[in-house]
Amino acid sequence: MVQSLGYLKETASQTAGPYVHIGCTPNFCGIEGVFPTDLGSGPLYNDKTKGERIKVRGFVYDGTGTALKDAMVEIWQADADGFYNSPSETRGKADPNFFGWGRQPGDMATGEFCFDTIKPGRVPFRDSDPRPMAPHILFWIVARGINIGLQTRMYFSDEETANAEDPILSRIEHQVRVPTLIGKRQGDTYRFDIHLQGPDETIFFDI
Amino acid sequence: MKNTLPETGAFYARDRAWQPPALTPLYKTSVTRSPQRAMLSLDGTKTEITGPVFGHNILGELDNDLIRNYARPGEMPIGQRILVHGRVLDERGKGVGGALVEFWQANAGGRYRHKKEMYLAAVDPNFGGVGRTITDEDGYYWFKTIKPGPYPWMNWVNDWRPAHIHFSVFGHGFAQRLITQMYFEGDPLIWKCPIVKTIPDEAAIRQLIAPLDMNATIPMDMRAYKFDIVLRGRRSTFFENRKEGN
């Protein structure tokens, strides 16, 4: 026998279930008076936030092409200059008027989600490999039927040059799937649909 | 938070053989909501190493007291009064301080307060079923609530969820983000539940079962259950970038 490494095991994930809104967006599902507002709701910016105002809209589709109406989507992104508002950000101070995190349930009738945010700047890949990543927003999707939160990224259709040199996009073997990670610009809105399964299946990350 | 430098390393790889897979057909809804292609695996980048950290300014006085945070003045919800407490740790056994923990649950009869809920058990007018807290510098948290009841659901003909409380946890990096469920010691429904059984390893299931904790019980008031939550561990920045002087 050898010594034990002594590490603990990560707590196993379980589905967020159909009533995730009770815990994460209670006002949205009619439980009012406990929290003043739902955490992460509303625009991610205020009047003083630097950067271009954009909307990101989309649906989460299951393997039959049906839009989920009970998903919860969270996003995490850098500010306009590419800094994260996080204690683990080592390169400098992020815009104090940009928290960088948002949370939205899908519309109860249609399932569409919508974030009002800013377009993020470019962020270096790692300390050890500072190549710039293309601007992107991390997406995290939980719902009934999803046993562990699914993580993906939205890149921007009008950032072709940056996307072409992105250290992640450029290493994906099946380049035919890269478009599943690109939000398509229409005016000030990027449309980003997430397909959980099927021919247009979104690339999900284990990261 | 302790007066130490924030950690900036990447997180330990997630053990995907320990975590539930996406496709678990006995839990029917997973059939059309599970990706069929392999995930793209890579070591964490700046995006996943960082994550939002919430301040105490978001918390109200009763946010971790589900017995009182929805009750009408002078009234209380019906059911078994319990304290749920424990620590948020990482895989190194270090307490994760400043972690936002959110929780939600059904009432004593198994009824959720939600527009889409149709179970015939009664809504409790004094119970909302939602709360949140932030761990202290050692990763400790607690909340008071009513023990939830089991709950029937449309999966197979006669499926019942064990009594459970849902947890959502933020650590220090988005890679640690986790949603899970806590079960109660001794509940025979645990071992029949298709959602519990999405987890392949019995040891991983046992880690979700909170033991009765008589030492934390408040005599003549409420019993206690202890539930520790483990998030991914964090590598030293030594392996990432020696320039940071680790």
Short mmCIF file of C-alpha atoms in Angstrom, two decimals:
data_model
loop_
_atom_site.label_atom_id
_atom_site.label_comp_id
_atom_site.label_asym_id
_atom_site.label_seq_id
_atom_site.Cartn_x
_atom_site.Cartn_y
_atom_site.Cartn_z
CA MET A 1 0.00 0.00 0.00
CA VAL A 2 1.04 3.57 -0.57
CA GLN A 3 0.02 6.68 1.32
CA SER A 4 -3.38 8.18 0.62
CA LEU A 5 -3.35 11.34 -1.45
CA GLY A 6 -6.04 12.66 0.86
CA TYR A 7 -8.03 14.52 -1.76
CA LEU A 8 -11.78 14.83 -1.42
CA LYS A 9 -14.05 14.03 -4.34
CA GLU A 10 -16.11 16.75 -5.97
CA THR A 11 -19.77 16.66 -4.94
CA ALA A 12 -21.77 14.98 -7.71
CA SER A 13 -24.04 17.20 -9.77
CA GLN A 14 -27.78 16.67 -9.95
CA THR A 15 -30.30 18.21 -12.31
CA ALA A 16 -31.56 21.68 -11.42
CA GLY A 17 -35.06 20.29 -12.06
CA PRO A 18 -38.16 22.02 -13.40
CA TYR A 19 -38.44 24.39 -10.43
CA VAL A 20 -34.95 25.90 -10.55
CA HIS A 21 -36.68 29.28 -10.77
CA ILE A 22 -37.86 29.02 -7.16
CA GLY A 23 -34.28 29.16 -5.96
CA CYS A 24 -32.55 31.22 -8.61
CA THR A 25 -35.20 33.60 -10.01
CA PRO A 26 -38.00 33.54 -7.41
CA ASN A 27 -39.57 36.85 -8.45
CA PHE A 28 -39.81 35.56 -12.02
CA CYS A 29 -41.90 32.57 -10.87
CA GLY A 30 -44.17 34.55 -8.59
CA ILE A 31 -42.41 34.26 -5.21
CA GLU A 32 -42.21 37.91 -4.30
CA GLY A 33 -41.10 39.57 -1.11
CA VAL A 34 -38.22 37.24 -0.24
CA PHE A 35 -35.51 38.88 -2.38
CA PRO A 36 -35.92 42.47 -3.70
CA THR A 37 -34.84 41.41 -7.21
CA ASP A 38 -33.66 38.27 -8.94
CA LEU A 39 -29.88 37.97 -8.88
CA GLY A 40 -28.34 38.59 -12.31
CA SER A 41 -31.55 39.91 -13.88
CA GLY A 42 -31.68 43.15 -15.82
CA PRO A 43 -28.94 44.70 -17.97
CA LEU A 44 -25.35 43.81 -17.06
CA TYR A 45 -24.35 47.44 -17.61
CA ASN A 46 -25.23 50.80 -16.07
CA ASP A 47 -24.84 54.36 -17.39
CA LYS A 48 -21.11 54.44 -16.63
CA THR A 49 -20.11 51.06 -18.04
CA LYS A 50 -17.57 51.20 -20.85
CA GLY A 51 -18.26 49.39 -24.09
CA GLU A 52 -20.73 48.76 -26.87
CA ARG A 53 -24.26 47.88 -25.74
CA ILE A 54 -25.54 44.66 -27.29
CA LYS A 55 -28.33 42.13 -26.86
CA VAL A 56 -27.86 38.38 -26.97
CA ARG A 57 -31.02 36.40 -27.69
CA GLY A 58 -31.65 32.76 -28.33
CA PHE A 59 -33.42 29.51 -27.59
CA VAL A 60 -32.25 26.25 -26.10
CA TYR A 61 -33.50 23.37 -28.27
CA ASP A 62 -33.77 19.69 -27.35
CA GLY A 63 -33.09 16.78 -29.70
CA THR A 64 -36.57 17.00 -31.26
CA GLY A 65 -36.17 20.69 -32.14
CA THR A 66 -38.47 21.79 -29.32
CA ALA A 67 -37.44 24.91 -27.39
CA LEU A 68 -36.94 24.37 -23.65
CA LYS A 69 -39.23 26.53 -21.54
CA ASP A 70 -37.70 25.60 -18.20
CA ALA A 71 -33.98 26.23 -18.75
CA MET A 72 -31.87 28.69 -16.82
CA VAL A 73 -28.94 30.30 -18.60
CA GLU A 74 -26.01 32.09 -16.96
CA ILE A 75 -23.30 34.08 -18.70
CA TRP A 76 -19.84 35.20 -17.56
CA GLN A 77 -17.72 37.59 -19.57
CA ALA A 78 -14.89 40.11 -19.53
CA ASP A 79 -15.36 43.89 -19.65
CA ALA A 80 -14.80 46.02 -22.76
CA ASP A 81 -11.02 45.95 -22.22
CA GLY A 82 -10.82 42.20 -21.62
CA PHE A 83 -10.56 42.16 -17.81
CA TYR A 84 -12.63 39.90 -15.57
CA ASN A 85 -14.25 41.34 -12.45
CA SER A 86 -12.88 38.54 -10.26
CA PRO A 87 -10.36 38.17 -7.42
CA SER A 88 -8.51 35.73 -9.68
CA GLU A 89 -7.92 38.41 -12.33
CA THR A 90 -4.16 38.99 -12.14
CA ARG A 91 -3.55 41.52 -14.90
CA GLY A 92 -5.33 44.61 -13.66
CA LYS A 93 -8.59 46.07 -12.45
CA ALA A 94 -11.79 45.45 -14.34
CA ASP A 95 -14.34 48.20 -15.06
CA PRO A 96 -15.93 48.81 -11.61
CA ASN A 97 -19.24 49.39 -13.38
CA PHE A 98 -19.32 45.93 -14.91
CA PHE A 99 -19.83 42.79 -12.82
CA GLY A 100 -19.73 40.47 -15.84
CA TRP A 101 -22.27 37.88 -14.73
CA GLY A 102 -25.93 37.51 -15.68
CA ARG A 103 -28.71 34.97 -15.25
CA GLN A 104 -31.92 34.61 -17.26
CA PRO A 105 -34.77 32.10 -17.39
CA GLY A 106 -36.35 31.54 -20.78
CA ASP A 107 -39.66 33.29 -21.47
CA MET A 108 -42.41 31.10 -19.96
CA ALA A 109 -44.41 31.02 -23.20
CA THR A 110 -41.68 30.77 -25.85
CA GLY A 111 -38.49 29.82 -24.00
CA GLU A 112 -36.45 32.66 -25.53
CA PHE A 113 -33.70 34.13 -23.35
CA CYS A 114 -32.29 37.63 -23.70
CA PHE A 115 -29.27 39.34 -22.13
CA ASP A 116 -28.58 43.08 -22.30
CA THR A 117 -24.82 43.37 -22.01
CA ILE A 118 -21.70 44.83 -23.61
CA LYS A 119 -19.36 43.35 -26.15
CA PRO A 120 -16.34 41.95 -24.27
CA GLY A 121 -12.72 42.70 -25.13
CA ARG A 122 -10.09 40.11 -25.92
CA VAL A 123 -8.58 38.09 -23.08
CA PRO A 124 -5.23 36.26 -23.09
CA PHE A 125 -5.54 32.46 -23.18
CA ARG A 126 -3.41 31.67 -20.10
CA ASP A 127 -0.54 33.16 -18.10
CA SER A 128 1.76 30.63 -19.73
CA ASP A 129 0.32 31.21 -23.22
CA PRO A 130 -0.84 34.82 -23.60
CA ARG A 131 -2.15 34.55 -27.16
CA PRO A 132 -5.37 36.59 -27.27
CA MET A 133 -8.62 34.68 -27.41
CA ALA A 134 -11.33 36.13 -29.65
CA PRO A 135 -14.08 38.02 -27.79
CA HIS A 136 -16.46 35.50 -26.27
CA ILE A 137 -19.10 34.98 -23.59
CA LEU A 138 -19.20 31.84 -21.43
CA PHE A 139 -22.67 30.23 -21.35
CA TRP A 140 -23.83 27.76 -18.71
CA ILE A 141 -27.15 25.95 -19.16
CA VAL A 142 -29.09 23.99 -16.56
CA ALA A 143 -32.60 22.53 -16.78
CA ARG A 144 -34.77 19.55 -16.05
CA GLY A 145 -33.20 16.58 -17.86
CA ILE A 146 -29.67 18.05 -17.76
CA ASN A 147 -27.72 16.12 -15.13
CA ILE A 148 -24.71 18.42 -15.03
CA GLY A 149 -24.58 22.04 -16.21
CA LEU A 150 -23.57 22.35 -19.87
CA GLN A 151 -20.88 24.88 -20.62
CA THR A 152 -20.25 26.51 -23.98
CA ARG A 153 -19.11 29.83 -25.47
CA MET A 154 -20.58 32.38 -27.82
CA TYR A 155 -18.16 34.06 -30.21
CA PHE A 156 -19.16 36.98 -32.46
CA SER A 157 -19.91 36.77 -36.20
CA ASP A 158 -18.31 40.19 -36.84
CA GLU A 159 -14.94 39.15 -35.35
CA GLU A 160 -13.76 36.96 -38.20
CA THR A 161 -10.07 37.83 -37.90
CA ALA A 162 -9.97 37.30 -34.14
CA ASN A 163 -11.99 34.09 -34.43
CA ALA A 164 -9.57 32.72 -37.03
CA GLU A 165 -6.64 33.04 -34.60
CA ASP A 166 -8.52 32.03 -31.43
CA PRO A 167 -6.50 29.30 -29.66
CA ILE A 168 -9.60 27.20 -29.01
CA LEU A 169 -11.61 27.65 -32.21
CA SER A 170 -8.55 27.02 -34.34
CA ARG A 171 -7.76 23.68 -32.66
CA ILE A 172 -11.22 22.12 -33.05
CA GLU A 173 -10.81 19.08 -35.27
CA HIS A 174 -14.32 19.23 -36.69
CA GLN A 175 -14.22 22.76 -38.09
CA VAL A 176 -17.66 22.10 -39.57
CA ARG A 177 -19.02 22.47 -36.01
CA VAL A 178 -17.42 25.85 -35.26
CA PRO A 179 -20.47 27.82 -36.51
CA THR A 180 -22.45 26.37 -33.57
CA LEU A 181 -20.36 28.67 -31.34
CA ILE A 182 -20.90 31.88 -33.34
CA GLY A 183 -23.59 34.42 -32.40
CA LYS A 184 -24.93 36.01 -35.58
CA ARG A 185 -25.12 39.79 -35.62
CA GLN A 186 -28.39 41.50 -36.65
CA GLY A 187 -28.20 45.21 -35.79
CA ASP A 188 -27.30 45.47 -32.10
CA THR A 189 -28.45 41.90 -31.43
CA TYR A 190 -26.55 38.65 -31.60
CA ARG A 191 -28.68 35.56 -32.09
CA PHE A 192 -27.24 32.51 -30.36
CA ASP A 193 -29.34 29.35 -30.36
CA ILE A 194 -28.14 26.37 -28.37
CA HIS A 195 -28.91 22.86 -29.65
CA LEU A 196 -28.51 20.23 -26.96
CA GLN A 197 -28.62 17.33 -29.41
CA GLY A 198 -28.90 16.50 -33.10
CA PRO A 199 -27.34 17.58 -36.39
CA ASP A 200 -26.72 21.18 -35.24
CA GLU A 201 -25.53 20.12 -31.78
CA THR A 202 -23.63 22.92 -30.02
CA ILE A 203 -20.07 22.20 -28.95
CA PHE A 204 -19.96 21.81 -25.15
CA PHE A 205 -16.78 22.16 -23.14
CA ASP A 206 -15.22 20.09 -20.38
CA ILE A 207 -12.94 22.79 -19.09
CA MET B 1 -12.42 36.57 3.53
CA LYS B 2 -8.94 35.81 4.84
CA ASN B 3 -6.24 38.35 4.25
CA THR B 4 -4.35 36.18 1.78
CA LEU B 5 -3.68 36.59 -1.90
CA PRO B 6 -6.42 35.20 -4.13
CA GLU B 7 -5.54 31.98 -5.88
CA THR B 8 -5.20 32.12 -9.62
CA GLY B 9 -4.41 28.57 -10.73
CA ALA B 10 -6.52 26.36 -12.98
CA PHE B 11 -8.83 23.78 -11.44
CA TYR B 12 -8.35 20.04 -11.16
CA ALA B 13 -9.92 18.17 -14.04
CA ARG B 14 -13.47 17.09 -13.36
CA ASP B 15 -13.83 13.31 -12.89
CA ARG B 16 -16.45 12.57 -15.53
CA ALA B 17 -16.71 8.93 -14.41
CA TRP B 18 -17.79 10.17 -10.97
CA GLN B 19 -20.19 12.83 -12.22
CA PRO B 20 -23.46 11.73 -13.85
CA PRO B 21 -23.29 11.31 -17.63
CA ALA B 22 -25.65 13.35 -19.80
CA LEU B 23 -27.68 10.40 -21.11
CA THR B 24 -29.44 8.43 -18.36
CA PRO B 25 -32.57 6.93 -19.98
CA LEU B 26 -34.25 5.88 -16.73
CA TYR B 27 -34.54 9.64 -16.12
CA LYS B 28 -36.63 10.17 -19.23
CA THR B 29 -36.16 13.87 -19.83
CA SER B 30 -32.42 13.32 -20.25
CA VAL B 31 -33.04 11.35 -23.46
CA THR B 32 -33.66 14.40 -25.66
CA ARG B 33 -31.66 16.85 -23.56
CA SER B 34 -28.31 15.05 -23.61
CA PRO B 35 -25.58 15.93 -26.11
CA GLN B 36 -24.58 12.94 -28.23
CA ARG B 37 -21.17 14.17 -29.29
CA ALA B 38 -18.14 14.17 -27.03
CA MET B 39 -17.33 17.30 -25.06
CA LEU B 40 -14.32 19.39 -26.01
CA SER B 41 -11.88 18.98 -23.13
CA LEU B 42 -9.14 21.44 -22.31
CA ASP B 43 -7.33 22.90 -19.36
CA GLY B 44 -8.92 26.02 -17.91
CA THR B 45 -8.33 29.41 -19.50
CA LYS B 46 -8.68 32.87 -17.95
CA THR B 47 -12.42 32.61 -18.60
CA GLU B 48 -13.03 29.59 -16.37
CA ILE B 49 -10.35 30.37 -13.75
CA THR B 50 -12.16 33.62 -12.94
CA GLY B 51 -15.72 33.89 -11.74
CA PRO B 52 -18.15 36.24 -10.01
CA VAL B 53 -17.83 36.73 -6.26
CA PHE B 54 -20.84 38.13 -4.44
CA GLY B 55 -20.75 40.56 -1.53
CA HIS B 56 -22.82 40.41 1.64
CA ASN B 57 -24.67 43.51 0.45
CA ILE B 58 -26.97 41.24 -1.59
CA LEU B 59 -28.20 39.43 1.54
CA GLY B 60 -31.27 40.31 3.56
CA GLU B 61 -31.56 39.49 7.25
CA LEU B 62 -33.88 36.49 6.73
CA ASP B 63 -32.34 35.12 3.54
CA ASN B 64 -31.12 31.97 5.34
CA ASP B 65 -34.27 31.48 7.43
CA LEU B 66 -36.94 29.76 5.33
CA ILE B 67 -39.10 29.40 8.44
CA ARG B 68 -39.55 33.15 8.59
CA ASN B 69 -38.70 34.65 5.19
CA TYR B 70 -42.14 34.05 3.66
CA ALA B 71 -44.33 33.67 6.75
CA ARG B 72 -47.11 36.13 7.50
CA PRO B 73 -46.56 38.19 10.65
CA GLY B 74 -46.96 36.01 13.74
CA GLU B 75 -47.33 32.78 11.75
CA MET B 76 -45.06 29.88 10.81
CA PRO B 77 -44.99 27.14 8.18
CA ILE B 78 -46.14 23.63 9.17
CA GLY B 79 -43.59 20.82 9.28
CA GLN B 80 -40.43 19.52 10.89
CA ARG B 81 -38.16 22.38 11.88
CA ILE B 82 -34.54 21.70 10.89
CA LEU B 83 -31.17 23.39 10.72
CA VAL B 84 -29.03 22.50 7.70
CA HIS B 85 -25.37 23.32 8.11
CA GLY B 86 -21.97 22.37 6.75
CA ARG B 87 -18.95 23.60 4.88
CA VAL B 88 -18.13 24.33 1.28
CA LEU B 89 -14.70 22.79 0.71
CA ASP B 90 -12.55 22.15 -2.29
CA GLU B 91 -10.94 18.84 -3.19
CA ARG B 92 -7.85 19.79 -1.17
CA GLY B 93 -10.05 20.06 1.92
CA LYS B 94 -9.67 23.85 2.06
CA GLY B 95 -12.72 25.83 3.09
CA VAL B 96 -14.14 27.98 0.28
CA GLY B 97 -14.94 31.30 1.90
CA GLY B 98 -17.24 33.91 0.38
CA ALA B 99 -19.13 31.31 -1.68
CA LEU B 100 -22.73 32.13 -2.55
CA VAL B 101 -24.99 29.16 -1.72
CA GLU B 102 -28.62 29.24 -2.93
CA PHE B 103 -31.20 26.62 -1.98
CA TRP B 104 -34.80 25.76 -2.83
CA GLN B 105 -37.26 23.04 -1.90
CA ALA B 106 -40.85 21.84 -1.61
CA ASN B 107 -42.87 22.29 1.58
CA ALA B 108 -43.55 19.60 4.22
CA GLY B 109 -46.15 17.96 1.95
CA GLY B 110 -43.92 17.85 -1.13
CA ARG B 111 -45.58 20.83 -2.84
CA TYR B 112 -43.47 23.45 -4.64
CA ARG B 113 -44.58 27.06 -4.88
CA HIS B 114 -44.35 27.34 -8.67
CA LYS B 115 -46.82 28.29 -11.40
CA LYS B 116 -46.25 25.05 -13.31
CA GLU B 117 -46.62 22.76 -10.27
CA MET B 118 -49.81 20.64 -10.24
CA TYR B 119 -49.41 18.18 -7.34
CA LEU B 120 -52.59 18.08 -5.25
CA ALA B 121 -50.85 18.51 -1.87
CA ALA B 122 -51.59 21.91 -0.38
CA VAL B 123 -49.46 25.02 -0.69
CA ASP B 124 -48.38 26.30 2.74
CA PRO B 125 -49.30 30.00 2.92
CA ASN B 126 -46.31 30.62 5.18
CA PHE B 127 -43.63 28.83 3.17
CA GLY B 128 -41.87 30.12 0.06
CA GLY B 129 -39.11 27.51 -0.19
CA VAL B 130 -36.18 29.72 -1.23
CA GLY B 131 -33.10 31.01 0.58
CA ARG B 132 -29.44 31.90 0.19
CA THR B 133 -26.32 32.63 2.19
CA ILE B 134 -22.60 33.31 1.78
CA THR B 135 -20.00 31.08 3.46
CA ASP B 136 -17.75 32.55 6.15
CA GLU B 137 -13.96 32.60 5.80
CA ASP B 138 -13.72 28.90 6.69
CA GLY B 139 -16.41 27.94 4.19
CA TYR B 140 -19.11 27.41 6.82
CA TYR B 141 -22.82 28.01 6.10
CA TRP B 142 -26.15 27.31 7.76
CA PHE B 143 -29.87 27.86 7.23
CA LYS B 144 -33.13 27.07 8.99
CA THR B 145 -36.01 25.46 7.18
CA ILE B 146 -38.82 22.90 7.19
CA LYS B 147 -37.93 19.34 6.17
CA PRO B 148 -39.38 18.86 2.66
CA GLY B 149 -41.73 16.00 1.87
CA PRO B 150 -41.35 13.40 -0.91
CA TYR B 151 -42.93 14.30 -4.18
CA PRO B 152 -44.47 12.27 -7.07
CA TRP B 153 -43.38 13.07 -10.61
CA MET B 154 -44.23 12.08 -14.14
CA ASN B 155 -41.39 9.78 -15.09
CA TRP B 156 -42.33 6.11 -14.80
CA VAL B 157 -45.84 5.34 -13.53
CA ASN B 158 -45.12 5.45 -9.81
CA ASP B 159 -41.94 7.48 -9.30
CA TRP B 160 -41.44 9.53 -6.13
CA ARG B 161 -38.56 11.86 -5.40
CA PRO B 162 -36.95 11.36 -1.99
CA ALA B 163 -37.10 14.35 0.33
CA HIS B 164 -34.46 16.73 -1.03
CA ILE B 165 -33.17 20.28 -1.03
CA HIS B 166 -31.65 21.75 -4.20
CA PHE B 167 -28.33 23.60 -3.86
CA SER B 168 -26.64 26.03 -6.24
CA VAL B 169 -23.05 26.98 -5.38
CA PHE B 170 -20.59 29.52 -6.74
CA GLY B 171 -16.94 29.04 -5.79
CA HIS B 172 -14.08 31.33 -6.76
CA GLY B 173 -13.93 30.45 -10.44
CA PHE B 174 -16.70 29.66 -12.89
CA ALA B 175 -15.19 26.17 -13.32
CA GLN B 176 -16.41 25.40 -9.78
CA ARG B 177 -20.04 26.25 -10.54
CA LEU B 178 -22.27 23.44 -9.28
CA ILE B 179 -25.93 22.57 -8.82
CA THR B 180 -26.80 19.48 -6.80
CA GLN B 181 -29.37 18.01 -4.40
CA MET B 182 -29.12 17.06 -0.74
CA TYR B 183 -30.93 13.96 0.56
CA PHE B 184 -31.73 12.92 4.13
CA GLU B 185 -30.21 10.01 6.05
CA GLY B 186 -32.36 6.90 6.16
CA ASP B 187 -34.81 7.79 3.39
CA PRO B 188 -35.69 4.51 1.56
CA LEU B 189 -36.74 6.45 -1.57
CA ILE B 190 -33.14 7.50 -2.25
CA TRP B 191 -32.20 4.08 -3.63
CA LYS B 192 -35.26 3.90 -5.91
CA CYS B 193 -34.92 7.33 -7.52
CA PRO B 194 -33.92 7.53 -11.23
CA ILE B 195 -32.46 11.02 -10.69
CA VAL B 196 -30.26 9.82 -7.82
CA LYS B 197 -29.27 6.83 -9.96
CA THR B 198 -28.00 9.06 -12.76
CA ILE B 199 -24.85 9.01 -10.59
CA PRO B 200 -22.91 5.87 -11.46
CA ASP B 201 -20.85 5.46 -8.27
CA GLU B 202 -22.57 4.56 -5.00
CA ALA B 203 -19.90 6.45 -3.03
CA ALA B 204 -20.79 9.60 -4.96
CA ILE B 205 -24.45 9.09 -4.04
CA ARG B 206 -23.61 8.64 -0.36
CA GLN B 207 -21.80 11.97 -0.47
CA LEU B 208 -25.19 13.61 -1.20
CA ILE B 209 -26.90 12.17 1.90
CA ALA B 210 -26.89 14.46 4.92
CA PRO B 211 -26.64 12.68 8.29
CA LEU B 212 -28.75 13.64 11.26
CA ASP B 213 -26.49 15.75 13.48
CA MET B 214 -27.71 15.60 17.08
CA ASN B 215 -24.76 17.72 18.27
CA ALA B 216 -25.98 20.67 16.21
CA THR B 217 -29.63 20.09 17.10
CA ILE B 218 -31.23 22.83 19.19
CA PRO B 219 -33.09 21.16 22.10
CA MET B 220 -36.83 21.79 22.19
CA ASP B 221 -36.54 23.72 18.91
CA MET B 222 -35.13 22.03 15.80
CA ARG B 223 -33.12 19.00 14.68
CA ALA B 224 -30.03 19.41 12.49
CA TYR B 225 -28.58 17.81 9.35
CA LYS B 226 -24.99 18.29 8.24
CA PHE B 227 -24.17 18.65 4.55
CA ASP B 228 -20.67 19.40 3.26
CA ILE B 229 -20.23 20.37 -0.39
CA VAL B 230 -16.96 19.77 -2.25
CA LEU B 231 -15.98 21.92 -5.23
CA ARG B 232 -13.10 21.31 -7.64
CA GLY B 233 -9.62 21.81 -6.21
CA ARG B 234 -7.23 24.40 -7.52
CA ARG B 235 -3.70 23.90 -8.77
CA SER B 236 -0.90 26.07 -7.52
CA THR B 237 0.09 28.80 -9.93
CA PHE B 238 3.60 27.30 -9.63
CA PHE B 239 2.72 25.00 -12.47
CA GLU B 240 1.21 27.76 -14.54
CA ASN B 241 3.59 30.65 -14.28
CA ARG B 242 6.72 30.80 -12.14
CA LYS B 243 6.89 34.54 -12.64
CA GLU B 244 4.23 34.94 -9.96
CA GLY B 245 6.78 33.78 -7.43
CA ASN B 246 5.00 30.75 -6.03
#
